[in-house]
Tab-separated table of N, CA and C in Angstrom:
chain	number	residue	atom	x	y	z
A	61	MET	N	-9.178	2.715	-9.663
A	61	MET	CA	-7.853	2.675	-9.096
A	61	MET	C	-6.966	2.133	-10.161
A	62	ASP	N	-5.837	2.823	-10.429
A	62	ASP	CA	-4.900	2.307	-11.425
A	62	ASP	C	-3.667	1.659	-10.762
A	63	ALA	N	-2.913	0.947	-11.568
A	63	ALA	CA	-1.825	0.185	-11.093
A	63	ALA	C	-0.759	1.058	-10.393
A	64	ASN	N	-0.501	2.274	-10.969
A	64	ASN	CA	0.482	3.191	-10.362
A	64	ASN	C	0.092	3.559	-8.919
A	65	THR	N	-1.196	3.800	-8.673
A	65	THR	CA	-1.605	4.176	-7.361
A	65	THR	C	-1.415	3.057	-6.399
A	66	VAL	N	-1.709	1.869	-6.798
A	66	VAL	CA	-1.604	0.647	-5.916
A	66	VAL	C	-0.126	0.423	-5.558
A	67	VAL	N	0.743	0.434	-6.585
A	67	VAL	CA	2.144	0.180	-6.343
A	67	VAL	C	2.756	1.320	-5.548
A	68	SER	N	2.439	2.565	-5.848
A	68	SER	CA	2.931	3.701	-5.102
A	68	SER	C	2.523	3.661	-3.619
A	69	ALA	N	1.285	3.172	-3.403
A	69	ALA	CA	0.783	3.067	-2.048
A	69	ALA	C	1.642	2.039	-1.253
A	70	ALA	N	2.049	0.945	-1.918
A	70	ALA	CA	2.860	-0.079	-1.291
A	70	ALA	C	4.245	0.444	-0.999
A	71	LEU	N	4.774	1.292	-1.895
A	71	LEU	CA	6.135	1.770	-1.743
A	71	LEU	C	6.257	2.848	-0.690
A	72	ASN	N	5.194	3.669	-0.507
A	72	ASN	CA	5.267	4.818	0.358
A	72	ASN	C	4.085	4.870	1.319
A	73	PRO	N	4.239	4.241	2.457
A	73	PRO	CA	3.087	4.142	3.400
A	73	PRO	C	2.522	5.471	3.857
A	74	GLY	N	3.306	6.540	3.788
A	74	GLY	CA	2.820	7.845	4.282
A	74	GLY	C	2.374	8.783	3.165
A	75	GLY	N	2.393	8.253	1.923
A	75	GLY	CA	2.126	9.087	0.787
A	75	GLY	C	0.667	9.293	0.402
A	76	ILE	N	0.475	10.167	-0.518
A	76	ILE	CA	-0.902	10.475	-1.018
A	76	ILE	C	-1.609	9.222	-1.622
A	77	PRO	N	-0.839	8.421	-2.445
A	77	PRO	CA	-1.494	7.213	-2.982
A	77	PRO	C	-1.990	6.261	-1.915
A	78	ARG	N	-1.273	6.133	-0.825
A	78	ARG	CA	-1.752	5.255	0.319
A	78	ARG	C	-2.936	5.876	0.919
A	79	GLN	N	-2.974	7.145	1.099
A	79	GLN	CA	-4.135	7.814	1.695
A	79	GLN	C	-5.334	7.670	0.792
A	80	ALA	N	-5.138	7.747	-0.545
A	80	ALA	CA	-6.237	7.590	-1.481
A	80	ALA	C	-6.763	6.177	-1.462
A	81	LEU	N	-5.895	5.214	-1.390
A	81	LEU	CA	-6.263	3.788	-1.317
A	81	LEU	C	-7.036	3.546	-0.036
A	82	ALA	N	-6.586	4.065	1.071
A	82	ALA	CA	-7.253	3.871	2.367
A	82	ALA	C	-8.625	4.530	2.357
A	83	ALA	N	-8.754	5.713	1.712
A	83	ALA	CA	-10.006	6.409	1.677
A	83	ALA	C	-11.010	5.612	0.813
A	84	ALA	N	-10.533	5.093	-0.299
A	84	ALA	CA	-11.391	4.265	-1.161
A	84	ALA	C	-11.863	3.067	-0.429
A	85	ARG	N	-10.916	2.407	0.246
A	85	ARG	CA	-11.295	1.152	0.936
A	85	ARG	C	-12.292	1.473	2.063
A	86	ALA	N	-12.150	2.604	2.712
A	86	ALA	CA	-13.072	2.913	3.830
A	86	ALA	C	-14.467	3.135	3.289
A	87	ARG	N	-14.618	3.462	2.044
A	87	ARG	CA	-15.925	3.674	1.430
A	87	ARG	C	-16.509	2.392	0.817
A	88	GLY	N	-15.718	1.358	0.760
A	88	GLY	CA	-16.270	0.096	0.217
A	88	GLY	C	-15.144	-0.783	-0.346
A	89	VAL	N	-15.530	-1.675	-1.163
A	89	VAL	CA	-14.602	-2.583	-1.786
A	89	VAL	C	-13.997	-1.952	-2.997
A	90	ILE	N	-12.680	-2.196	-3.183
A	90	ILE	CA	-11.959	-1.712	-4.339
A	90	ILE	C	-11.925	-2.828	-5.358
A	91	VAL	N	-12.345	-2.496	-6.557
A	91	VAL	CA	-12.404	-3.466	-7.660
A	91	VAL	C	-11.383	-3.088	-8.695
A	92	LEU	N	-10.579	-4.061	-9.140
A	92	LEU	CA	-9.566	-3.751	-10.171
A	92	LEU	C	-9.941	-4.561	-11.377
A	93	SER	N	-9.748	-3.942	-12.528
A	93	SER	CA	-9.926	-4.673	-13.807
A	93	SER	C	-8.831	-5.694	-13.943
A	94	GLU	N	-9.065	-6.687	-14.777
A	94	GLU	CA	-8.028	-7.687	-15.089
A	94	GLU	C	-6.784	-7.037	-15.650
A	95	ALA	N	-6.920	-6.017	-16.491
A	95	ALA	CA	-5.767	-5.315	-17.066
A	95	ALA	C	-4.936	-4.621	-15.977
A	96	VAL	N	-5.584	-3.970	-15.064
A	96	VAL	CA	-4.872	-3.309	-13.937
A	96	VAL	C	-4.173	-4.355	-13.080
A	97	TYR	N	-4.885	-5.426	-12.761
A	97	TYR	CA	-4.270	-6.482	-11.935
A	97	TYR	C	-3.068	-7.060	-12.565
A	98	GLU	N	-3.111	-7.276	-13.921
A	98	GLU	CA	-1.987	-7.833	-14.667
A	98	GLU	C	-0.820	-6.812	-14.617
A	99	GLU	N	-1.120	-5.550	-14.782
A	99	GLU	CA	-0.060	-4.518	-14.763
A	99	GLU	C	0.605	-4.494	-13.430
A	100	ILE	N	-0.168	-4.584	-12.311
A	100	ILE	CA	0.426	-4.627	-10.964
A	100	ILE	C	1.387	-5.818	-10.889
A	101	ASN	N	0.913	-6.967	-11.350
A	101	ASN	CA	1.757	-8.146	-11.297
A	101	ASN	C	3.060	-7.981	-12.138
A	102	GLU	N	2.912	-7.329	-13.251
A	102	GLU	CA	4.119	-7.092	-14.100
A	102	GLU	C	5.120	-6.165	-13.371
A	103	VAL	N	4.594	-5.170	-12.709
A	103	VAL	CA	5.495	-4.227	-11.977
A	103	VAL	C	6.131	-4.984	-10.817
A	104	LEU	N	5.352	-5.760	-10.111
A	104	LEU	CA	5.910	-6.460	-8.964
A	104	LEU	C	6.909	-7.567	-9.328
A	105	ALA	N	6.856	-7.985	-10.586
A	105	ALA	CA	7.815	-9.013	-11.091
A	105	ALA	C	9.195	-8.372	-11.399
A	106	ARG	N	9.272	-7.068	-11.436
A	106	ARG	CA	10.551	-6.419	-11.671
A	106	ARG	C	11.439	-6.602	-10.453
A	107	PRO	N	12.754	-6.800	-10.730
A	107	PRO	CA	13.713	-7.079	-9.633
A	107	PRO	C	13.659	-6.058	-8.497
A	108	LYS	N	13.493	-4.763	-8.823
A	108	LYS	CA	13.507	-3.714	-7.788
A	108	LYS	C	12.240	-3.711	-6.938
A	109	CYS	N	11.208	-4.419	-7.361
A	109	CYS	CA	9.943	-4.442	-6.645
A	109	CYS	C	9.642	-5.809	-6.041
A	110	ALA	N	10.558	-6.734	-6.212
A	110	ALA	CA	10.287	-8.118	-5.774
A	110	ALA	C	9.946	-8.161	-4.279
A	111	PHE	N	10.546	-7.355	-3.461
A	111	PHE	CA	10.274	-7.340	-2.054
A	111	PHE	C	8.837	-7.025	-1.696
A	112	LEU	N	8.108	-6.341	-2.596
A	112	LEU	CA	6.722	-5.992	-2.392
A	112	LEU	C	5.765	-7.058	-2.737
A	113	LYS	N	6.156	-7.974	-3.563
A	113	LYS	CA	5.193	-8.949	-4.093
A	113	LYS	C	4.611	-9.815	-2.953
A	114	ASP	N	5.464	-10.309	-2.044
A	114	ASP	CA	4.895	-11.115	-0.943
A	114	ASP	C	3.970	-10.326	-0.059
A	115	LEU	N	4.275	-9.015	0.169
A	115	LEU	CA	3.394	-8.178	0.954
A	115	LEU	C	2.058	-7.967	0.305
A	116	VAL	N	2.053	-7.676	-1.020
A	116	VAL	CA	0.810	-7.457	-1.751
A	116	VAL	C	-0.025	-8.700	-1.802
A	117	VAL	N	0.575	-9.843	-2.056
A	117	VAL	CA	-0.083	-11.156	-2.084
A	117	VAL	C	-0.714	-11.440	-0.747
A	118	GLU	N	-0.019	-11.211	0.364
A	118	GLU	CA	-0.575	-11.457	1.660
A	118	GLU	C	-1.730	-10.550	1.959
A	119	ILE	N	-1.616	-9.306	1.660
A	119	ILE	CA	-2.729	-8.334	1.838
A	119	ILE	C	-3.936	-8.744	1.011
A	120	SER	N	-3.718	-9.153	-0.201
A	120	SER	CA	-4.779	-9.585	-1.081
A	120	SER	C	-5.503	-10.858	-0.503
A	121	ARG	N	-4.773	-11.738	0.009
A	121	ARG	CA	-5.324	-12.930	0.592
A	121	ARG	C	-6.209	-12.591	1.847
A	122	LYS	N	-5.701	-11.726	2.641
A	122	LYS	CA	-6.430	-11.275	3.847
A	122	LYS	C	-7.733	-10.587	3.471
A	123	ASN	N	-7.630	-9.750	2.409
A	123	ASN	CA	-8.830	-8.980	2.030
A	123	ASN	C	-9.912	-9.876	1.410
A	124	ARG	N	-9.491	-10.938	0.745
A	124	ARG	CA	-10.479	-11.867	0.174
A	124	ARG	C	-11.225	-12.650	1.232
A	125	GLN	N	-10.630	-12.771	2.411
A	125	GLN	CA	-11.235	-13.489	3.487
A	125	GLN	C	-12.241	-12.623	4.298
A	126	ILE	N	-12.200	-11.341	4.084
A	126	ILE	CA	-13.088	-10.455	4.823
A	126	ILE	C	-14.495	-10.454	4.213
């Protein structure tokens, strides 16, 4: 899973990237490399994506508890 797919999935709930993310998750745990995780954080730090950061952090916390 690359950073673009994760960010696109967050931006467009009905899009193909969200469907791909959901399908991957249904098959098991999604593992991201440190580089991909850092790229996601860099994108979310951009002013136009700031509204997504809290959502992604909350989802991440919930998934770690599962």
